[in-house]
Amino acid sequence: MPGVQYQVKIITDFAAAHNLRNFRGKCENLHGHNWKVEVVLRGDRLDESGVLMDFGELKEATREILTALDHQYLNDLAYFKERNPSSEYIAQYLFERLSERLNRDYCRIFQVSAWESANSCATYFGENLG
C-alpha cells in the first residue's frame, strides 16, 4: 500500500493470568492483568461506503479472537506452550489472527499493542517495518 492515507484504531480489553518462564523476576510468578488492546488498521482507499473498515467488523473480529484469551491462564494455550505469554507475544498472536481475518487488498492490520498496565505496553508491527 504505497499511498497509505487512512488509519482506524479500536481499543478493547480482556483479563488473563500468566507467568513468564525463565524470567528471573517477579513476573515469573503467577499473576494477572486487565489487558488493554489497541488494533490499528491502515489503508490507501475507502470502500464503497466511504470507510476503511466498519468499526463494528473490526471490533467483532477482535472480540472473537480475544475470547480464546479472556479469563484464561495463558500459559495453558497452545500458542504459548513454546513461547512465553509476554506482552510482545500476545500482541503478535493478535496481529497474526486479525491479519488472517481482516487484511484486504486496500487495507491491512498495521500494528497491535498489548497494554499490561496503564504505563507498559508492547507493540507488534509484523512485516510493516521492513
mmCIF file with all atom_site columns, C-alpha atoms in Angstrom:
data_model
loop_
_atom_site.group_PDB
_atom_site.id
_atom_site.type_symbol
_atom_site.label_atom_id
_atom_site.label_alt_id
_atom_site.label_comp_id
_atom_site.label_asym_id
_atom_site.label_entity_id
_atom_site.label_seq_id
_atom_site.pdbx_PDB_ins_code
_atom_site.Cartn_x
_atom_site.Cartn_y
_atom_site.Cartn_z
_atom_site.occupancy
_atom_site.B_iso_or_equiv
_atom_site.pdbx_formal_charge
_atom_site.auth_seq_id
_atom_site.auth_comp_id
_atom_site.auth_asym_id
_atom_site.auth_atom_id
_atom_site.pdbx_PDB_model_num
ATOM 1   C CA . MET A 1 1   ? 0.000   0.000   0.000  1.00 0.00 ? 1   MET A CA 1
ATOM 2   C CA . PRO A 1 2   ? 2.277   2.743   -1.216 1.00 0.00 ? 2   PRO A CA 1
ATOM 3   C CA . GLY A 1 3   ? -0.029  5.677   -0.506 1.00 0.00 ? 3   GLY A CA 1
ATOM 4   C CA . VAL A 1 4   ? -1.402  4.986   2.970  1.00 0.00 ? 4   VAL A CA 1
ATOM 5   C CA . GLN A 1 5   ? -3.865  7.759   3.702  1.00 0.00 ? 5   GLN A CA 1
ATOM 6   C CA . TYR A 1 6   ? -6.278  6.359   6.263  1.00 0.00 ? 6   TYR A CA 1
ATOM 7   C CA . GLN A 1 7   ? -5.982  4.756   9.660  1.00 0.00 ? 7   GLN A CA 1
ATOM 8   C CA . VAL A 1 8   ? -8.573  3.477   12.115 1.00 0.00 ? 8   VAL A CA 1
ATOM 9   C CA . LYS A 1 9   ? -8.000  2.242   15.645 1.00 0.00 ? 9   LYS A CA 1
ATOM 10  C CA . ILE A 1 10  ? -10.069 0.367   18.182 1.00 0.00 ? 10  ILE A CA 1
ATOM 11  C CA . ILE A 1 11  ? -9.349  -0.205  21.851 1.00 0.00 ? 11  ILE A CA 1
ATOM 12  C CA . THR A 1 12  ? -10.727 -3.114  23.838 1.00 0.00 ? 12  THR A CA 1
ATOM 13  C CA . ASP A 1 13  ? -9.694  -5.279  26.780 1.00 0.00 ? 13  ASP A CA 1
ATOM 14  C CA . PHE A 1 14  ? -9.522  -8.724  28.314 1.00 0.00 ? 14  PHE A CA 1
ATOM 15  C CA . ALA A 1 15  ? -8.412  -10.242 31.612 1.00 0.00 ? 15  ALA A CA 1
ATOM 16  C CA . ALA A 1 16  ? -5.996  -13.143 31.917 1.00 0.00 ? 16  ALA A CA 1
ATOM 17  C CA . ALA A 1 17  ? -3.343  -14.716 34.112 1.00 0.00 ? 17  ALA A CA 1
ATOM 18  C CA . HIS A 1 18  ? 0.140   -15.791 33.107 1.00 0.00 ? 18  HIS A CA 1
ATOM 19  C CA . ASN A 1 19  ? 3.680   -16.212 34.285 1.00 0.00 ? 19  ASN A CA 1
ATOM 20  C CA . LEU A 1 20  ? 6.911   -15.788 32.366 1.00 0.00 ? 20  LEU A CA 1
ATOM 21  C CA . ARG A 1 21  ? 9.124   -18.870 32.310 1.00 0.00 ? 21  ARG A CA 1
ATOM 22  C CA . ASN A 1 22  ? 12.885  -18.435 32.854 1.00 0.00 ? 22  ASN A CA 1
ATOM 23  C CA . PHE A 1 23  ? 12.382  -14.741 33.533 1.00 0.00 ? 23  PHE A CA 1
ATOM 24  C CA . ARG A 1 24  ? 14.242  -14.306 36.845 1.00 0.00 ? 24  ARG A CA 1
ATOM 25  C CA . GLY A 1 25  ? 11.950  -11.688 38.264 1.00 0.00 ? 25  GLY A CA 1
ATOM 26  C CA . LYS A 1 26  ? 8.591   -11.228 39.920 1.00 0.00 ? 26  LYS A CA 1
ATOM 27  C CA . CYS A 1 27  ? 6.762   -11.882 36.631 1.00 0.00 ? 27  CYS A CA 1
ATOM 28  C CA . GLU A 1 28  ? 7.970   -15.465 36.812 1.00 0.00 ? 28  GLU A CA 1
ATOM 29  C CA . ASN A 1 29  ? 5.286   -15.901 39.496 1.00 0.00 ? 29  ASN A CA 1
ATOM 30  C CA . LEU A 1 30  ? 1.657   -16.483 38.571 1.00 0.00 ? 30  LEU A CA 1
ATOM 31  C CA . HIS A 1 31  ? -0.134  -13.132 38.224 1.00 0.00 ? 31  HIS A CA 1
ATOM 32  C CA . GLY A 1 32  ? -2.829  -11.489 36.148 1.00 0.00 ? 32  GLY A CA 1
ATOM 33  C CA . HIS A 1 33  ? -3.596  -8.333  34.215 1.00 0.00 ? 33  HIS A CA 1
ATOM 34  C CA . ASN A 1 34  ? -6.544  -6.452  32.878 1.00 0.00 ? 34  ASN A CA 1
ATOM 35  C CA . TRP A 1 35  ? -5.018  -6.083  29.419 1.00 0.00 ? 35  TRP A CA 1
ATOM 36  C CA . LYS A 1 36  ? -5.883  -3.219  27.099 1.00 0.00 ? 36  LYS A CA 1
ATOM 37  C CA . VAL A 1 37  ? -5.537  -3.973  23.389 1.00 0.00 ? 37  VAL A CA 1
ATOM 38  C CA . GLU A 1 38  ? -5.156  -1.405  20.604 1.00 0.00 ? 38  GLU A CA 1
ATOM 39  C CA . VAL A 1 39  ? -5.597  -2.505  16.997 1.00 0.00 ? 39  VAL A CA 1
ATOM 40  C CA . VAL A 1 40  ? -4.585  -0.173  14.153 1.00 0.00 ? 40  VAL A CA 1
ATOM 41  C CA . LEU A 1 41  ? -5.669  -0.753  10.552 1.00 0.00 ? 41  LEU A CA 1
ATOM 42  C CA . ARG A 1 42  ? -4.218  1.279   7.660  1.00 0.00 ? 42  ARG A CA 1
ATOM 43  C CA . GLY A 1 43  ? -5.188  1.576   4.032  1.00 0.00 ? 43  GLY A CA 1
ATOM 44  C CA . ASP A 1 44  ? -4.890  3.621   0.885  1.00 0.00 ? 44  ASP A CA 1
ATOM 45  C CA . ARG A 1 45  ? -8.561  3.982   -0.019 1.00 0.00 ? 45  ARG A CA 1
ATOM 46  C CA . LEU A 1 46  ? -12.042 3.737   1.393  1.00 0.00 ? 46  LEU A CA 1
ATOM 47  C CA . ASP A 1 47  ? -14.672 1.168   0.482  1.00 0.00 ? 47  ASP A CA 1
ATOM 48  C CA . GLU A 1 48  ? -17.906 1.923   -1.361 1.00 0.00 ? 48  GLU A CA 1
ATOM 49  C CA . SER A 1 49  ? -19.455 3.115   1.924  1.00 0.00 ? 49  SER A CA 1
ATOM 50  C CA . GLY A 1 50  ? -16.725 5.675   2.478  1.00 0.00 ? 50  GLY A CA 1
ATOM 51  C CA . VAL A 1 51  ? -14.998 3.841   5.338  1.00 0.00 ? 51  VAL A CA 1
ATOM 52  C CA . LEU A 1 52  ? -11.703 1.998   5.600  1.00 0.00 ? 52  LEU A CA 1
ATOM 53  C CA . MET A 1 53  ? -13.451 -0.754  7.562  1.00 0.00 ? 53  MET A CA 1
ATOM 54  C CA . ASP A 1 54  ? -16.615 -0.778  9.595  1.00 0.00 ? 54  ASP A CA 1
ATOM 55  C CA . PHE A 1 55  ? -15.630 -0.309  13.243 1.00 0.00 ? 55  PHE A CA 1
ATOM 56  C CA . GLY A 1 56  ? -18.194 -2.975  14.130 1.00 0.00 ? 56  GLY A CA 1
ATOM 57  C CA . GLU A 1 57  ? -16.448 -5.555  11.942 1.00 0.00 ? 57  GLU A CA 1
ATOM 58  C CA . LEU A 1 58  ? -13.049 -4.706  13.410 1.00 0.00 ? 58  LEU A CA 1
ATOM 59  C CA . LYS A 1 59  ? -14.392 -4.833  16.975 1.00 0.00 ? 59  LYS A CA 1
ATOM 60  C CA . GLU A 1 60  ? -16.259 -8.102  16.403 1.00 0.00 ? 60  GLU A CA 1
ATOM 61  C CA . ALA A 1 61  ? -13.228 -9.861  14.909 1.00 0.00 ? 61  ALA A CA 1
ATOM 62  C CA . THR A 1 62  ? -11.051 -8.643  17.774 1.00 0.00 ? 62  THR A CA 1
ATOM 63  C CA . ARG A 1 63  ? -13.559 -9.717  20.438 1.00 0.00 ? 63  ARG A CA 1
ATOM 64  C CA . GLU A 1 64  ? -13.923 -13.171 18.862 1.00 0.00 ? 64  GLU A CA 1
ATOM 65  C CA . ILE A 1 65  ? -10.161 -13.678 18.909 1.00 0.00 ? 65  ILE A CA 1
ATOM 66  C CA . LEU A 1 66  ? -9.889  -12.347 22.467 1.00 0.00 ? 66  LEU A CA 1
ATOM 67  C CA . THR A 1 67  ? -12.500 -14.873 23.615 1.00 0.00 ? 67  THR A CA 1
ATOM 68  C CA . ALA A 1 68  ? -9.767  -17.532 23.499 1.00 0.00 ? 68  ALA A CA 1
ATOM 69  C CA . LEU A 1 69  ? -7.641  -15.452 25.911 1.00 0.00 ? 69  LEU A CA 1
ATOM 70  C CA . ASP A 1 70  ? -10.206 -13.871 28.216 1.00 0.00 ? 70  ASP A CA 1
ATOM 71  C CA . HIS A 1 71  ? -10.146 -15.185 31.794 1.00 0.00 ? 71  HIS A CA 1
ATOM 72  C CA . GLN A 1 72  ? -7.643  -17.882 30.848 1.00 0.00 ? 72  GLN A CA 1
ATOM 73  C CA . TYR A 1 73  ? -4.261  -18.964 32.144 1.00 0.00 ? 73  TYR A CA 1
ATOM 74  C CA . LEU A 1 74  ? -2.348  -18.015 29.005 1.00 0.00 ? 74  LEU A CA 1
ATOM 75  C CA . ASN A 1 75  ? 0.489   -20.492 29.601 1.00 0.00 ? 75  ASN A CA 1
ATOM 76  C CA . ASP A 1 76  ? -2.003  -23.334 29.002 1.00 0.00 ? 76  ASP A CA 1
ATOM 77  C CA . LEU A 1 77  ? -2.897  -22.181 25.480 1.00 0.00 ? 77  LEU A CA 1
ATOM 78  C CA . ALA A 1 78  ? -1.221  -23.990 22.564 1.00 0.00 ? 78  ALA A CA 1
ATOM 79  C CA . TYR A 1 79  ? 0.314   -20.792 21.120 1.00 0.00 ? 79  TYR A CA 1
ATOM 80  C CA . PHE A 1 80  ? 2.134   -20.124 24.395 1.00 0.00 ? 80  PHE A CA 1
ATOM 81  C CA . LYS A 1 81  ? 3.386   -23.650 25.066 1.00 0.00 ? 81  LYS A CA 1
ATOM 82  C CA . GLU A 1 82  ? 6.676   -22.948 23.260 1.00 0.00 ? 82  GLU A CA 1
ATOM 83  C CA . ARG A 1 83  ? 6.876   -19.182 23.879 1.00 0.00 ? 83  ARG A CA 1
ATOM 84  C CA . ASN A 1 84  ? 6.291   -17.026 26.910 1.00 0.00 ? 84  ASN A CA 1
ATOM 85  C CA . PRO A 1 85  ? 2.927   -15.253 27.093 1.00 0.00 ? 85  PRO A CA 1
ATOM 86  C CA . SER A 1 86  ? 4.687   -11.881 27.222 1.00 0.00 ? 86  SER A CA 1
ATOM 87  C CA . SER A 1 87  ? 3.058   -8.659  26.093 1.00 0.00 ? 87  SER A CA 1
ATOM 88  C CA . GLU A 1 88  ? 5.176   -8.886  22.943 1.00 0.00 ? 88  GLU A CA 1
ATOM 89  C CA . TYR A 1 89  ? 3.926   -12.359 22.041 1.00 0.00 ? 89  TYR A CA 1
ATOM 90  C CA . ILE A 1 90  ? 0.337   -11.517 22.960 1.00 0.00 ? 90  ILE A CA 1
ATOM 91  C CA . ALA A 1 91  ? 0.497   -8.573  20.534 1.00 0.00 ? 91  ALA A CA 1
ATOM 92  C CA . GLN A 1 92  ? 1.964   -10.877 17.861 1.00 0.00 ? 92  GLN A CA 1
ATOM 93  C CA . TYR A 1 93  ? -0.722  -13.528 18.478 1.00 0.00 ? 93  TYR A CA 1
ATOM 94  C CA . LEU A 1 94  ? -3.469  -10.957 17.969 1.00 0.00 ? 94  LEU A CA 1
ATOM 95  C CA . PHE A 1 95  ? -1.763  -9.353  14.959 1.00 0.00 ? 95  PHE A CA 1
ATOM 96  C CA . GLU A 1 96  ? -1.434  -12.686 13.145 1.00 0.00 ? 96  GLU A CA 1
ATOM 97  C CA . ARG A 1 97  ? -5.025  -13.754 13.731 1.00 0.00 ? 97  ARG A CA 1
ATOM 98  C CA . LEU A 1 98  ? -6.503  -10.369 12.882 1.00 0.00 ? 98  LEU A CA 1
ATOM 99  C CA . SER A 1 99  ? -4.395  -10.173 9.709  1.00 0.00 ? 99  SER A CA 1
ATOM 100 C CA . GLU A 1 100 ? -5.683  -13.574 8.582  1.00 0.00 ? 100 GLU A CA 1
ATOM 101 C CA . ARG A 1 101 ? -9.270  -12.432 9.019  1.00 0.00 ? 101 ARG A CA 1
ATOM 102 C CA . LEU A 1 102 ? -9.248  -8.788  8.023  1.00 0.00 ? 102 LEU A CA 1
ATOM 103 C CA . ASN A 1 103 ? -6.456  -7.914  5.592  1.00 0.00 ? 103 ASN A CA 1
ATOM 104 C CA . ARG A 1 104 ? -7.734  -6.737  2.222  1.00 0.00 ? 104 ARG A CA 1
ATOM 105 C CA . ASP A 1 105 ? -6.049  -5.553  -0.959 1.00 0.00 ? 105 ASP A CA 1
ATOM 106 C CA . TYR A 1 106 ? -6.510  -1.919  0.147  1.00 0.00 ? 106 TYR A CA 1
ATOM 107 C CA . CYS A 1 107 ? -6.116  -2.173  3.947  1.00 0.00 ? 107 CYS A CA 1
ATOM 108 C CA . ARG A 1 108 ? -4.107  -4.200  6.435  1.00 0.00 ? 108 ARG A CA 1
ATOM 109 C CA . ILE A 1 109 ? -3.610  -4.574  10.148 1.00 0.00 ? 109 ILE A CA 1
ATOM 110 C CA . PHE A 1 110 ? -0.712  -2.208  10.798 1.00 0.00 ? 110 PHE A CA 1
ATOM 111 C CA . GLN A 1 111 ? 0.007   -2.747  14.480 1.00 0.00 ? 111 GLN A CA 1
ATOM 112 C CA . VAL A 1 112 ? -1.358  -4.309  17.636 1.00 0.00 ? 112 VAL A CA 1
ATOM 113 C CA . SER A 1 113 ? -0.430  -3.130  21.134 1.00 0.00 ? 113 SER A CA 1
ATOM 114 C CA . ALA A 1 114 ? -0.975  -5.129  24.319 1.00 0.00 ? 114 ALA A CA 1
ATOM 115 C CA . TRP A 1 115 ? -1.028  -2.988  27.469 1.00 0.00 ? 115 TRP A CA 1
ATOM 116 C CA . GLU A 1 116 ? -0.482  -4.926  30.693 1.00 0.00 ? 116 GLU A CA 1
ATOM 117 C CA . SER A 1 117 ? -0.728  -1.764  32.805 1.00 0.00 ? 117 SER A CA 1
ATOM 118 C CA . ALA A 1 118 ? -1.516  1.908   32.330 1.00 0.00 ? 118 ALA A CA 1
ATOM 119 C CA . ASN A 1 119 ? 2.178   2.592   31.750 1.00 0.00 ? 119 ASN A CA 1
ATOM 120 C CA . SER A 1 120 ? 3.518   -0.508  29.968 1.00 0.00 ? 120 SER A CA 1
ATOM 121 C CA . CYS A 1 121 ? 2.749   -1.959  26.559 1.00 0.00 ? 121 CYS A CA 1
ATOM 122 C CA . ALA A 1 122 ? 4.349   -3.880  23.724 1.00 0.00 ? 122 ALA A CA 1
ATOM 123 C CA . THR A 1 123 ? 3.533   -3.319  20.058 1.00 0.00 ? 123 THR A CA 1
ATOM 124 C CA . TYR A 1 124 ? 3.867   -5.755  17.167 1.00 0.00 ? 124 TYR A CA 1
ATOM 125 C CA . PHE A 1 125 ? 4.144   -4.465  13.596 1.00 0.00 ? 125 PHE A CA 1
ATOM 126 C CA . GLY A 1 126 ? 4.678   -7.687  11.663 1.00 0.00 ? 126 GLY A CA 1
ATOM 127 C CA . GLU A 1 127 ? 6.303   -7.027  8.306  1.00 0.00 ? 127 GLU A CA 1
ATOM 128 C CA . ASN A 1 128 ? 5.294   -3.362  8.372  1.00 0.00 ? 128 ASN A CA 1
ATOM 129 C CA . LEU A 1 129 ? 8.712   -2.098  9.473  1.00 0.00 ? 129 LEU A CA 1
ATOM 130 C CA . GLY A 1 130 ? 10.661  -3.615  6.560  1.00 0.00 ? 130 GLY A CA 1
#
